[in-house]
Structures are given as structure tokens and as C-alpha cells.
XYZ file of C-alpha atoms in Angstrom:
579
model
C 89.130 -86.269 -96.607
C 88.485 -85.022 -93.079
C 86.620 -82.058 -94.547
C 84.506 -84.327 -96.768
C 83.629 -86.511 -93.773
C 82.683 -83.403 -91.789
C 80.347 -82.187 -94.552
C 78.813 -85.662 -94.974
C 78.262 -85.883 -91.227
C 76.531 -82.528 -90.849
C 74.400 -82.857 -93.978
C 72.425 -85.291 -91.838
C 68.758 -85.250 -92.906
C 69.660 -83.082 -95.915
C 71.817 -85.829 -97.446
C 68.813 -86.952 -99.527
C 68.401 -83.447 -100.962
C 72.091 -83.337 -101.821
C 71.955 -86.699 -103.616
C 68.829 -85.605 -105.508
C 70.629 -82.423 -106.559
C 73.562 -84.485 -107.870
C 71.180 -86.800 -109.751
C 69.380 -83.819 -111.312
C 72.668 -82.332 -112.543
C 73.850 -85.652 -113.975
C 70.575 -86.213 -115.834
C 70.467 -82.607 -117.055
C 74.027 -82.903 -118.366
C 73.226 -86.133 -120.235
C 70.224 -84.523 -121.906
C 72.155 -81.416 -122.946
C 74.963 -83.558 -124.374
C 72.413 -85.503 -126.410
C 71.063 -82.380 -128.108
C 74.115 -81.800 -130.430
C 73.728 -85.373 -131.723
C 70.129 -84.582 -132.663
C 71.270 -81.308 -134.227
C 73.746 -83.174 -136.436
C 70.896 -85.477 -137.534
C 68.702 -82.475 -138.361
C 71.423 -80.932 -140.566
C 72.796 -84.054 -142.265
C 69.688 -86.220 -142.624
C 66.896 -83.659 -142.539
C 68.046 -80.402 -144.121
C 70.709 -81.737 -146.495
C 68.379 -84.538 -147.726
C 65.278 -82.336 -147.671
C 63.414 -84.699 -145.320
C 61.059 -82.478 -143.314
C 59.796 -85.335 -141.131
C 63.307 -85.911 -139.774
C 63.632 -82.187 -139.003
C 60.298 -82.104 -137.174
C 60.842 -85.339 -135.268
C 64.348 -84.461 -134.136
C 63.339 -80.845 -133.458
C 60.484 -82.026 -131.230
C 62.850 -84.399 -129.453
C 65.305 -81.530 -128.904
C 62.500 -79.441 -127.378
C 61.541 -82.312 -125.058
C 65.179 -82.729 -124.006
C 65.478 -78.965 -123.402
C 62.250 -78.940 -121.367
C 63.359 -81.890 -119.257
C 66.771 -80.282 -118.750
C 65.038 -77.093 -117.564
C 62.885 -79.039 -115.100
C 65.918 -80.904 -113.822
C 67.776 -77.602 -113.442
C 64.931 -76.205 -111.343
C 64.908 -79.408 -109.286
C 68.641 -79.039 -108.686
C 68.210 -75.422 -107.581
C 65.551 -76.392 -105.054
C 67.367 -79.420 -103.647
C 70.814 -77.795 -103.517
C 69.457 -74.678 -101.787
C 67.722 -76.810 -99.163
C 70.826 -78.951 -98.628
C 73.256 -76.016 -98.401
C 71.107 -73.909 -96.088
C 70.446 -76.951 -93.915
C 74.161 -77.743 -93.769
C 74.971 -74.147 -92.789
C 72.342 -74.140 -90.047
C 73.583 -77.469 -88.647
C 77.236 -76.343 -88.730
C 76.446 -73.100 -86.912
C 74.315 -74.964 -84.390
C 77.047 -77.561 -83.826
C 79.761 -74.914 -83.444
C 77.684 -72.868 -81.021
C 76.706 -75.934 -78.979
C 80.346 -77.042 -78.824
C 81.397 -73.562 -77.713
C 79.077 -73.901 -74.723
C 81.112 -76.911 -73.564
C 84.392 -74.960 -73.726
C 86.204 -74.183 -70.532
C 87.840 -70.813 -70.015
C 91.111 -72.420 -71.136
C 89.525 -73.395 -74.477
C 88.116 -69.919 -74.946
C 91.556 -68.452 -74.249
C 92.872 -70.424 -77.250
C 90.481 -68.709 -79.713
C 90.026 -64.989 -80.163
C 86.405 -63.893 -79.931
C 86.597 -62.227 -83.349
C 87.911 -65.456 -84.862
C 85.051 -67.464 -83.369
C 82.549 -64.974 -84.802
C 84.157 -65.303 -88.245
C 84.142 -69.102 -88.040
C 80.450 -69.095 -87.100
C 79.448 -66.654 -89.843
C 81.790 -66.012 -92.777
C 83.392 -69.471 -92.859
C 80.039 -71.262 -92.692
C 78.699 -68.976 -95.444
C 81.689 -69.871 -97.641
C 80.921 -73.578 -97.132
C 77.244 -72.981 -97.923
C 78.065 -71.113 -101.117
C 80.507 -73.801 -102.190
C 77.791 -76.441 -101.813
C 74.984 -74.526 -103.510
C 77.095 -73.123 -106.340
C 79.795 -75.776 -106.519
C 77.776 -78.987 -106.752
C 76.484 -78.213 -110.236
C 79.850 -77.451 -111.876
C 81.582 -80.181 -109.862
C 79.210 -82.824 -111.255
C 78.471 -81.221 -114.608
C 82.034 -80.206 -115.463
C 83.754 -83.618 -115.381
C 80.653 -85.328 -116.837
C 80.418 -82.856 -119.706
C 84.164 -83.024 -120.269
C 84.281 -86.825 -120.487
C 81.045 -87.204 -122.445
C 81.943 -84.319 -124.756
C 85.342 -85.845 -125.492
C 83.735 -89.248 -126.181
C 81.131 -87.744 -128.501
C 83.750 -85.606 -130.219
C 85.954 -88.650 -130.905
C 82.916 -90.582 -132.149
C 81.985 -87.800 -134.578
C 85.529 -87.073 -135.810
C 88.549 -88.785 -134.284
C 90.954 -86.799 -136.491
C 89.560 -83.429 -135.441
C 89.309 -84.433 -131.773
C 93.094 -84.809 -131.613
C 93.187 -81.021 -131.060
C 91.830 -81.636 -127.522
C 94.721 -83.977 -126.763
C 96.995 -80.937 -126.962
C 94.770 -78.223 -125.502
C 93.226 -80.038 -122.503
C 96.517 -81.150 -120.822
C 98.074 -77.688 -121.328
C 94.959 -76.034 -119.906
C 94.841 -78.440 -116.952
C 98.467 -77.626 -116.072
C 97.794 -73.870 -116.237
C 94.667 -74.191 -114.054
C 96.528 -76.390 -111.590
C 99.213 -73.735 -111.178
C 96.578 -71.042 -110.530
C 94.749 -73.149 -107.922
C 97.991 -74.195 -106.201
C 99.045 -70.556 -105.909
C 95.691 -69.246 -104.687
C 94.685 -71.980 -102.208
C 97.186 -71.063 -99.410
C 96.194 -67.408 -99.635
C 92.633 -68.107 -98.600
C 93.722 -68.980 -95.045
C 95.652 -65.696 -94.895
C 92.511 -63.962 -96.185
C 90.343 -65.454 -93.436
C 92.892 -64.444 -90.787
C 92.770 -60.893 -92.132
C 88.981 -61.076 -91.774
C 89.478 -62.145 -88.133
C 91.659 -59.069 -87.554
C 89.039 -56.774 -89.103
C 86.305 -58.248 -86.909
C 88.561 -57.921 -83.868
C 89.207 -54.223 -84.487
C 85.535 -53.543 -85.203
C 84.346 -55.427 -82.126
C 86.855 -53.686 -79.870
C 85.999 -50.220 -81.210
C 82.240 -50.765 -80.830
C 82.642 -52.152 -77.305
C 84.869 -49.240 -76.321
C 83.022 -46.490 -78.186
C 82.331 -44.546 -74.975
C 86.002 -44.531 -74.013
C 86.953 -43.514 -77.559
C 84.597 -40.558 -77.428
C 85.542 -39.632 -73.868
C 89.229 -39.430 -74.817
C 88.485 -37.845 -78.217
C 90.325 -40.691 -79.960
C 87.973 -41.120 -82.905
C 90.808 -40.268 -85.284
C 93.118 -42.873 -83.763
C 90.378 -45.521 -83.843
C 89.630 -44.674 -87.488
C 93.328 -44.953 -88.376
C 93.596 -48.335 -86.685
C 90.489 -49.590 -88.464
C 91.772 -48.224 -91.776
C 95.021 -50.149 -91.268
C 93.339 -53.538 -90.820
C 90.791 -52.724 -93.520
C 93.545 -51.861 -96.002
C 95.406 -55.031 -94.996
C 92.286 -57.091 -95.766
C 91.819 -55.240 -99.065
C 95.454 -55.842 -99.995
C 95.271 -59.570 -99.178
C 91.965 -59.853 -101.074
C 93.379 -58.023 -104.100
C 96.462 -60.230 -104.286
C 94.388 -63.387 -103.789
C 91.699 -62.669 -106.357
C 94.143 -61.065 -108.789
C 95.677 -64.511 -109.138
C 92.335 -66.308 -109.020
C 90.871 -64.394 -111.979
C 93.741 -65.518 -114.214
C 91.629 -68.581 -115.002
C 89.306 -66.436 -117.136
C 91.888 -65.142 -119.690
C 93.636 -68.539 -119.710
C 90.367 -70.310 -120.510
C 89.309 -67.742 -123.061
C 92.669 -67.980 -124.766
C 92.392 -71.768 -124.849
C 88.852 -71.567 -126.209
C 89.815 -69.147 -128.979
C 92.889 -71.201 -129.897
C 90.817 -74.391 -129.972
C 88.072 -72.792 -132.076
C 90.568 -71.401 -134.598
C 92.367 -74.764 -134.866
C 89.093 -76.674 -135.329
C 87.766 -74.178 -137.873
C 91.021 -74.428 -139.789
C 91.294 -78.216 -139.791
C 87.533 -78.789 -139.954
C 87.157 -76.508 -142.969
C 89.876 -78.412 -144.773
C 88.187 -81.734 -143.939
C 84.817 -80.467 -145.237
C 86.461 -79.357 -148.481
C 88.159 -82.743 -148.732
C 84.809 -84.464 -148.169
C 85.932 -86.350 -145.046
C 83.583 -84.406 -142.717
C 79.951 -83.382 -143.163
C 78.590 -79.940 -142.306
C 76.168 -81.441 -139.771
C 78.917 -83.378 -138.047
C 81.063 -80.243 -137.962
C 78.180 -78.219 -136.476
C 77.609 -80.819 -133.785
C 81.359 -81.041 -133.164
C 81.551 -77.283 -132.565
C 78.754 -77.637 -130.017
C 80.855 -80.203 -128.186
C 83.821 -77.846 -128.363
C 81.799 -75.254 -126.458
C 80.618 -77.937 -124.013
C 84.167 -79.106 -123.337
C 85.596 -75.599 -122.907
C 82.682 -74.573 -120.661
C 83.178 -77.708 -118.585
C 86.849 -76.853 -118.163
C 85.893 -73.352 -117.070
C 83.408 -74.781 -114.583
C 86.013 -77.179 -113.219
C 88.567 -74.395 -112.740
C 85.994 -72.150 -111.048
C 84.832 -74.899 -108.730
C 88.411 -75.742 -107.795
C 88.982 -72.122 -106.788
C 85.735 -72.149 -104.838
C 86.600 -75.457 -103.197
C 90.085 -74.204 -102.317
C 88.478 -71.439 -100.260
C 85.803 -73.767 -98.892
C 88.465 -76.264 -97.771
C 90.130 -73.483 -95.760
C 86.810 -72.556 -94.153
C 85.908 -76.186 -93.449
C 89.274 -76.631 -91.745
C 88.677 -73.551 -89.576
C 85.226 -74.842 -88.611
C 86.715 -78.273 -87.914
C 89.308 -76.731 -85.586
C 86.468 -75.469 -83.389
C 84.461 -78.696 -83.532
C 87.535 -80.843 -82.850
C 88.753 -78.755 -79.915
C 88.539 -80.999 -76.872
C 87.073 -79.227 -73.810
C 89.725 -79.174 -71.101
C 87.018 -79.421 -68.434
C 84.465 -82.207 -68.771
C 81.856 -83.874 -66.596
C 83.000 -87.301 -65.397
C 81.085 -90.463 -66.202
C 78.423 -90.952 -63.511
C 79.446 -87.681 -61.850
C 77.998 -86.683 -58.495
C 74.780 -84.706 -58.871
C 74.367 -83.433 -55.313
C 76.647 -81.064 -53.395
C 76.139 -81.924 -49.711
C 77.178 -78.588 -48.209
C 79.214 -75.467 -48.842
C 82.480 -76.530 -47.207
C 85.569 -75.742 -49.331
C 89.093 -77.123 -49.168
C 92.150 -76.215 -51.243
C 94.744 -78.959 -50.838
C 98.230 -77.970 -52.076
C 96.814 -76.316 -55.187
C 99.099 -75.219 -58.013
C 97.770 -73.535 -61.150
C 99.031 -71.947 -64.351
C 97.007 -70.893 -67.364
C 99.256 -72.544 -69.967
C 101.052 -75.874 -69.486
C 104.286 -74.352 -70.812
C 104.095 -71.242 -68.623
C 107.260 -70.639 -66.624
C 105.544 -69.528 -63.425
C 102.475 -70.703 -61.532
C 99.663 -68.245 -60.875
C 98.860 -70.085 -57.639
C 101.559 -71.778 -55.570
C 100.869 -74.475 -52.962
C 97.567 -72.991 -51.759
C 96.080 -74.739 -48.724
C 92.777 -73.451 -47.314
C 89.900 -74.828 -45.281
C 86.546 -72.999 -45.341
C 83.682 -74.189 -43.177
C 80.171 -74.521 -44.585
C 78.032 -71.431 -44.007
C 80.974 -69.197 -43.100
C 81.941 -65.900 -44.691
C 85.481 -65.568 -46.019
C 87.101 -62.460 -47.404
C 89.983 -62.570 -49.876
C 92.358 -59.624 -50.156
C 95.537 -59.092 -52.119
C 97.255 -56.899 -54.618
C 96.607 -56.869 -58.339
C 97.788 -60.124 -59.883
C 97.953 -61.971 -56.580
C 95.601 -64.708 -57.857
C 92.324 -63.803 -56.111
C 90.035 -64.309 -59.110
C 91.932 -67.390 -60.250
C 91.464 -68.935 -56.805
C 87.673 -68.787 -56.883
C 87.367 -69.751 -60.548
C 88.782 -73.143 -59.614
C 85.793 -73.760 -57.315
C 83.291 -73.848 -60.188
C 85.787 -75.667 -62.455
C 85.973 -72.756 -64.849
C 89.589 -73.929 -64.909
C 91.119 -77.144 -63.586
C 94.022 -77.161 -61.164
C 97.497 -77.969 -62.513
C 98.282 -79.918 -59.349
C 96.600 -80.582 -56.022
C 92.851 -80.646 -55.502
C 89.888 -78.388 -54.791
C 87.009 -79.879 -52.804
C 83.456 -78.602 -52.338
C 81.113 -80.386 -49.969
C 83.868 -82.855 -49.108
C 84.326 -84.072 -52.688
C 86.845 -83.143 -55.370
C 85.176 -80.764 -57.822
C 86.321 -83.074 -60.650
C 84.019 -85.768 -59.266
C 80.872 -83.675 -59.792
C 78.671 -83.348 -62.829
C 79.510 -79.878 -64.131
C 75.909 -78.668 -64.228
C 75.317 -79.791 -60.642
C 78.539 -78.211 -59.403
C 77.927 -74.882 -61.118
C 74.352 -74.785 -59.871
C 75.699 -75.157 -56.338
C 78.567 -72.670 -56.774
C 77.246 -69.296 -57.890
C 79.890 -66.882 -59.172
C 79.335 -63.169 -59.635
C 82.343 -62.473 -61.831
C 84.441 -59.354 -61.773
C 83.160 -58.396 -65.235
C 79.413 -58.165 -64.758
C 77.331 -59.205 -67.748
C 73.663 -58.538 -68.371
C 71.916 -59.595 -71.553
C 69.570 -57.671 -73.810
C 66.012 -57.970 -72.528
C 63.992 -57.287 -69.418
C 64.989 -57.555 -65.761
C 62.849 -60.691 -65.465
C 64.575 -62.361 -68.423
C 67.990 -61.648 -66.921
C 67.055 -62.856 -63.449
C 65.632 -66.048 -64.980
C 69.214 -67.038 -65.820
C 69.552 -67.774 -62.107
C 66.379 -69.866 -62.014
C 64.023 -70.276 -64.948
C 61.246 -71.448 -62.588
C 61.545 -68.514 -60.171
C 58.306 -66.695 -59.382
C 57.978 -62.919 -59.383
C 57.953 -62.965 -55.583
C 61.211 -64.910 -55.483
C 62.780 -62.526 -57.966
C 61.671 -59.507 -55.935
C 62.978 -61.134 -52.748
C 66.399 -61.681 -54.395
C 66.373 -58.054 -55.532
C 65.663 -56.933 -51.968
C 68.624 -58.940 -50.664
C 70.878 -57.409 -53.319
C 69.352 -53.943 -52.739
C 68.262 -53.822 -56.374
C 64.714 -53.024 -55.226
C 65.836 -49.425 -54.598
C 65.903 -48.629 -58.337
C 63.705 -51.391 -59.757
C 60.542 -49.296 -60.066
C 62.441 -46.462 -61.752
C 63.449 -48.729 -64.628
C 60.011 -50.314 -65.069
C 60.038 -53.126 -62.515
C 60.653 -56.710 -63.549
C 59.426 -55.888 -67.043
C 61.822 -52.952 -67.429
C 63.989 -53.198 -70.538
C 67.704 -53.129 -69.680
C 68.822 -52.315 -73.222
C 71.651 -53.957 -75.113
C 74.078 -55.549 -72.671
C 72.423 -53.775 -69.736
C 73.294 -50.332 -71.096
C 70.165 -48.875 -69.474
C 71.511 -49.229 -65.920
C 74.584 -47.934 -64.130
C 77.581 -50.006 -63.093
C 76.407 -50.297 -59.486
C 72.871 -51.213 -60.532
C 74.271 -53.838 -62.904
C 76.287 -55.348 -60.049
C 73.258 -55.575 -57.786
C 71.149 -57.253 -60.479
C 73.948 -59.781 -61.038
C 74.041 -60.558 -57.308
C 70.245 -61.026 -57.309
C 70.563 -63.355 -60.299
C 73.156 -65.464 -58.452
C 70.994 -65.629 -55.303
C 68.119 -67.122 -57.293
C 70.255 -70.225 -57.835
C 70.040 -70.876 -54.077
C 73.702 -71.877 -54.092
C 75.737 -73.755 -51.503
C 78.671 -71.423 -52.197
C 78.275 -67.785 -53.236
C 81.355 -66.105 -54.703
C 81.376 -62.320 -55.032
C 84.393 -61.325 -57.089
C 84.756 -57.609 -56.343
C 81.077 -57.421 -57.242
C 80.224 -54.386 -55.090
C 83.090 -52.183 -56.220
C 80.733 -49.798 -58.054
C 78.244 -49.306 -55.209
C 78.502 -46.782 -52.405
C 79.691 -47.724 -48.925
C 76.220 -47.647 -47.353
C 74.748 -49.941 -50.028
C 77.763 -52.245 -49.775
C 77.254 -52.550 -46.018
C 73.512 -53.188 -46.469
C 74.164 -55.942 -49.022
C 76.717 -57.572 -46.705
C 74.265 -57.427 -43.845
C 71.540 -59.073 -45.952
C 73.869 -61.789 -47.211
C 75.073 -62.525 -43.687
C 71.531 -63.630 -42.816
C 71.587 -66.347 -45.508
C 71.770 -69.651 -43.670
C 73.711 -72.588 -45.057
C 75.445 -70.541 -47.753
C 79.216 -70.174 -47.781
C 80.149 -66.647 -48.846
C 83.539 -65.942 -50.419
C 84.046 -62.232 -50.976
C 86.911 -60.898 -53.074
C 87.327 -57.203 -52.453
C 89.708 -54.306 -52.722
C 88.225 -52.546 -49.689
C 88.975 -53.717 -46.172
C 85.526 -52.529 -45.080
C 83.927 -55.119 -47.394
C 85.568 -58.072 -45.619
C 86.423 -56.919 -42.104
C 83.314 -58.583 -40.625
C 84.097 -61.934 -42.283
C 84.702 -65.049 -40.209
C 88.064 -65.401 -41.892
C 90.168 -63.159 -44.124
C 92.688 -64.663 -46.531
C 95.565 -62.461 -47.697
C 97.126 -63.553 -50.987
C 100.528 -62.398 -52.150
C 102.037 -63.446 -55.485
C 99.841 -66.534 -55.735
C 100.514 -67.778 -52.205
C 98.456 -67.644 -49.026
C 100.346 -65.056 -47.021
C 98.104 -65.011 -43.962
C 94.693 -66.102 -42.640
C 92.743 -64.795 -39.701
C 90.085 -62.420 -38.474
C 90.273 -58.684 -38.989
C 91.615 -58.170 -35.490
C 94.231 -60.907 -35.762
C 95.558 -59.727 -39.116
C 95.542 -56.088 -38.040
C 97.723 -57.053 -35.100
C 100.141 -59.435 -36.829
C 100.213 -59.204 -40.653
C 102.234 -56.395 -42.303
C 100.495 -56.662 -45.705
C 97.046 -56.404 -44.147
C 98.232 -53.537 -41.942
C 99.518 -51.719 -45.018
C 96.240 -52.186 -46.935
C 94.204 -51.099 -43.921
C 96.352 -48.061 -43.207
C 96.401 -46.910 -46.846
C 92.632 -47.121 -47.215
C 91.720 -45.580 -43.889
C 94.351 -42.888 -44.351
C 93.141 -41.999 -47.827
C 89.493 -42.093 -46.807
C 88.623 -44.967 -49.125
C 86.978 -47.000 -46.425
C 86.224 -44.309 -43.952
C 87.145 -44.527 -40.273
C 86.733 -48.103 -39.100
C 86.406 -48.925 -35.446
């Protein structure tokens, strides 16, 4: 029932088309069921009695019924296509819009490949079920009931055959559907796995070629492809059993009716016209049973897809804007007050443990630490990409949970560790920072991020970056992402190892430019000491805890972890000699 309510809800303005389609099928079915009655009249009253007027009148009426049935069929096709395509578009739109409200925690719960399948294949299955299933779903039961009624009216004795065949056939079809239905969910999961392998291989095609691992990638894809083929074969091998079962039932019914009907004609208890009309109803009844079985198989798959779509739509975002949330961030001050965090509620260990930090507005803070120390997690809490497990994070003197999400994220610009550019021009990508930004503002942001050095070489603001920014290098991509963040004019600017791919001179120039930004709190996560040594404060994280805080000079004199990082980088020449 939940699935039916979901479909009814998202039909929305197309509900009228759906109801018209149902009405067209019902009327078409009634007309087609009336034709055998007219045929019996033509044979018994017209041909057998030699009354040509009866033949012509009933023949003309049959043609009118056939013409009306054809028009109704065309009307159904038009209305059902509009309703199904509209439903699919609204479901995809609703899923995509709901995905935009997901926090990182929600996105962690769904694999990307599974979300792609739910937005495409599953919605297509639902569309097909509506456009191809409405007709047999309405026509099948209607034709079955009406055909049985007409058959009993024409010959109750002969119609007893259906009392044996129909229940046996219904049991056989029920067994097929019950066996196939659970396999459709397994089939869709196998489709998720195929999409996952394909997506990963396409995203990593350069690494695959660089390591000459095309054979390994092909073998891995073949494995998931064969798994999908095997699941599909086993599923549809069972599903197609309805065809031989129905054909066997139809042949058995026809033979039994021919046998008993012939005897009744010879005995004079049944007319030839009535027998001819009865045989037409036999075909109607058997065809309706076939339609019902087919639509049940189709609906069994559609129910699985509807459930998968519903799982996405019913997922409650773990991070939401509060009612009447604050819409203005006063300043860029930041405070972490006894913050604990873990990605899963049932995780054994916290990623961050009792973090307490105070960052003044307009200051520059560097964050250092080993891999897995919690640096990225720390700053993601500022923009509420995740919510704390315990404690509080404050920006501008207010708990981040008190702000409207859009307002908070406009004030806290994050250049993530994984830089992302979108297909399109430089201007289109920079507009993500501010859609109203002028060309001069965009060029000014590029100058601050030192992206102006290569901008003309790639065609200026109108230069095409290619798919996913493939037309620029890693360092150029980082600088464009920094420029995009600057266009937001944020209160807090977070650079999560966002200059790791640029050279030391460019890194220093970017830091110098950013230092001149007034009223902006800069939080710089870096692997290189040289990137943070000029900061007002340096925070050293170790295993999710704040190990030490201080200036470069203070930490170099007192903190062993900072001394070790500094010595290893200077000694290996990573940072160069630092005075």
C-alpha cells in the first residue's frame, strides 16, 4: 500500500490522464466483449435463418464497436504514455531534489552506483509498469469476469470447464509470481554492482592505463557482468514459465470445450452460433488470464523498484535547518566546545575526542597532524556537513545548529580535499561561488588565488574546462576552486590541503594574498609546515585529540610531534630551508 500511495502522490497533475486511460481500457473491454454476442446473433438469427437484414445490422454494429474500441485504444495509449512519462519525470525530480538535502552521513548510507540505478533503471521500471501494466491490469480482470458471466449465460453446462481450469491456473501462476518476486530485488542489487564497477573503472581509467591493468579491470567487470547475467537468467527462466503453463491451459480448455460442445451440438442442446460465441469468450478468458499473469510479474518487479525509490525519498536528512534559523553570521569567530564525533552511532571509537578550540575572527589558523588524525573531520563540522556526536561547534558566537543551513554554508566556504570542477566554462564554474558575480569580481578572485597566471592560456573566463575539469592540471584545478570559494565572500574560509598540488612559490603567493583579506577567518589544513608556519595559531591533532596549540616558534620549541614533522620535512627538502 505504501508503494500505491507513493505512485498516487507523484502522479500529481497526471492523475487525470491516468484515470482517463483506465476509463478508456474499461470501455474498450466492454465493447470487445459485446462483439461475440453480436456474432452469435449473426450466425443463429441471420445466417441460419437466412435473414440478411439481421446480418447487415449486426455486422454494422460490430464494425462500429470495433471502431470505437480502436479509438479508445488510441486514447489509452496517449493518456497512459503521458501519465507514465510524467510520473517518471516527477519521481526523478523528487529523488534528485531530496538527494540535495542529504548530509554527508546520508550519502555514506547509499553507494553512488545504487543512487544512479534508483534514479534511472528503477524509475524506468516503474514507468514501464504503468504504461504497459495499466491496460492488462484493468482489462484482464474485467475481461475475465465479464467473459465468465457471458459464458455462463450462453451455456452454463459448458462453462463448468472454467470452474476446473481457472483455479488450477491461478494456483500455478501464483507459485510462479511468488518465486520470482524476491529475485527482482537481488537483480537490482546486481545492477548496482555492475554500475559500481563501471563507474569506478571509468573514473580510474588513467590509473588503469598507467599501471597496465586493463586485463584486471576487464576481468573484474566480466565477473560482475556474469553475475548479473546469471541472476537475470535464473529470474526470467522462472518468469517465462507462465507462457507454457497458460498455453497448456488454453489447449486443454479448447480440447475439453470442443469435445463437450460438439456432443451438445449433436444432442441439440447447443446452437452453432452460441458455440462460436462461446469459443470467442474462451479466447477472451484465457487471454485475460495471460494478461493478469504478465502484469503480476511486471508489478512484482515494479514493487521492488518502487520500494528502492521510496527508501531514498523516505531517508530523513540527518542535518536539517532549524525552524526560524538564524540567517546572519555576525563574524568569523569559531569555538569547539568539548566536541566528540564518530561517523556511525554504533562505531566503537570516536574520530574526534573532547576537542576544545577557540579561534578569533579574522585570524589565520593552521591545522597539522598525521593521516587519520581527524583534520578534515574537524573542519567539516563547521559547515554542518556532519553534526557533532556530543559537544558543540559555534561560528560567530552561535551554535552552528541554530543557523539556517544555506546562510551558514554561504558564510563558511570550504575548499575540500577532493577538488571538483564541473563540465563547462571557467565562468560557469566560478558562478557556483556567486551567481551574481561580475567578470571583474571573478578576475579579482582569480588573481587572489593565482589562477590568473594560466587563465589566458585556457581561453579566459570563457575557456572550456572539459568534463570534470579534465582540461586543467591538478594545481590549476585547486586554484580555480579557491577562487570559486573566495567569490562567496565568506566569514570563514577553510582550505583543506587545497594547495598540495601547487609549487612552493605559488603556495606562498596564495598565502600572502589571502593574508590581506580583512575580516575573514582562514583555517588551513596542510601537510607542509611551510604552508602554516606564518599562521597566528597552529593546531596539532593526534588521534582525534588536540595535542598542542601555539605559534610556529612556540611549537618548535616545546612540542615533539611538531618538531618531528618540521625536522622530517626540512631534512628531506619537502619544505626547503625555513628560517
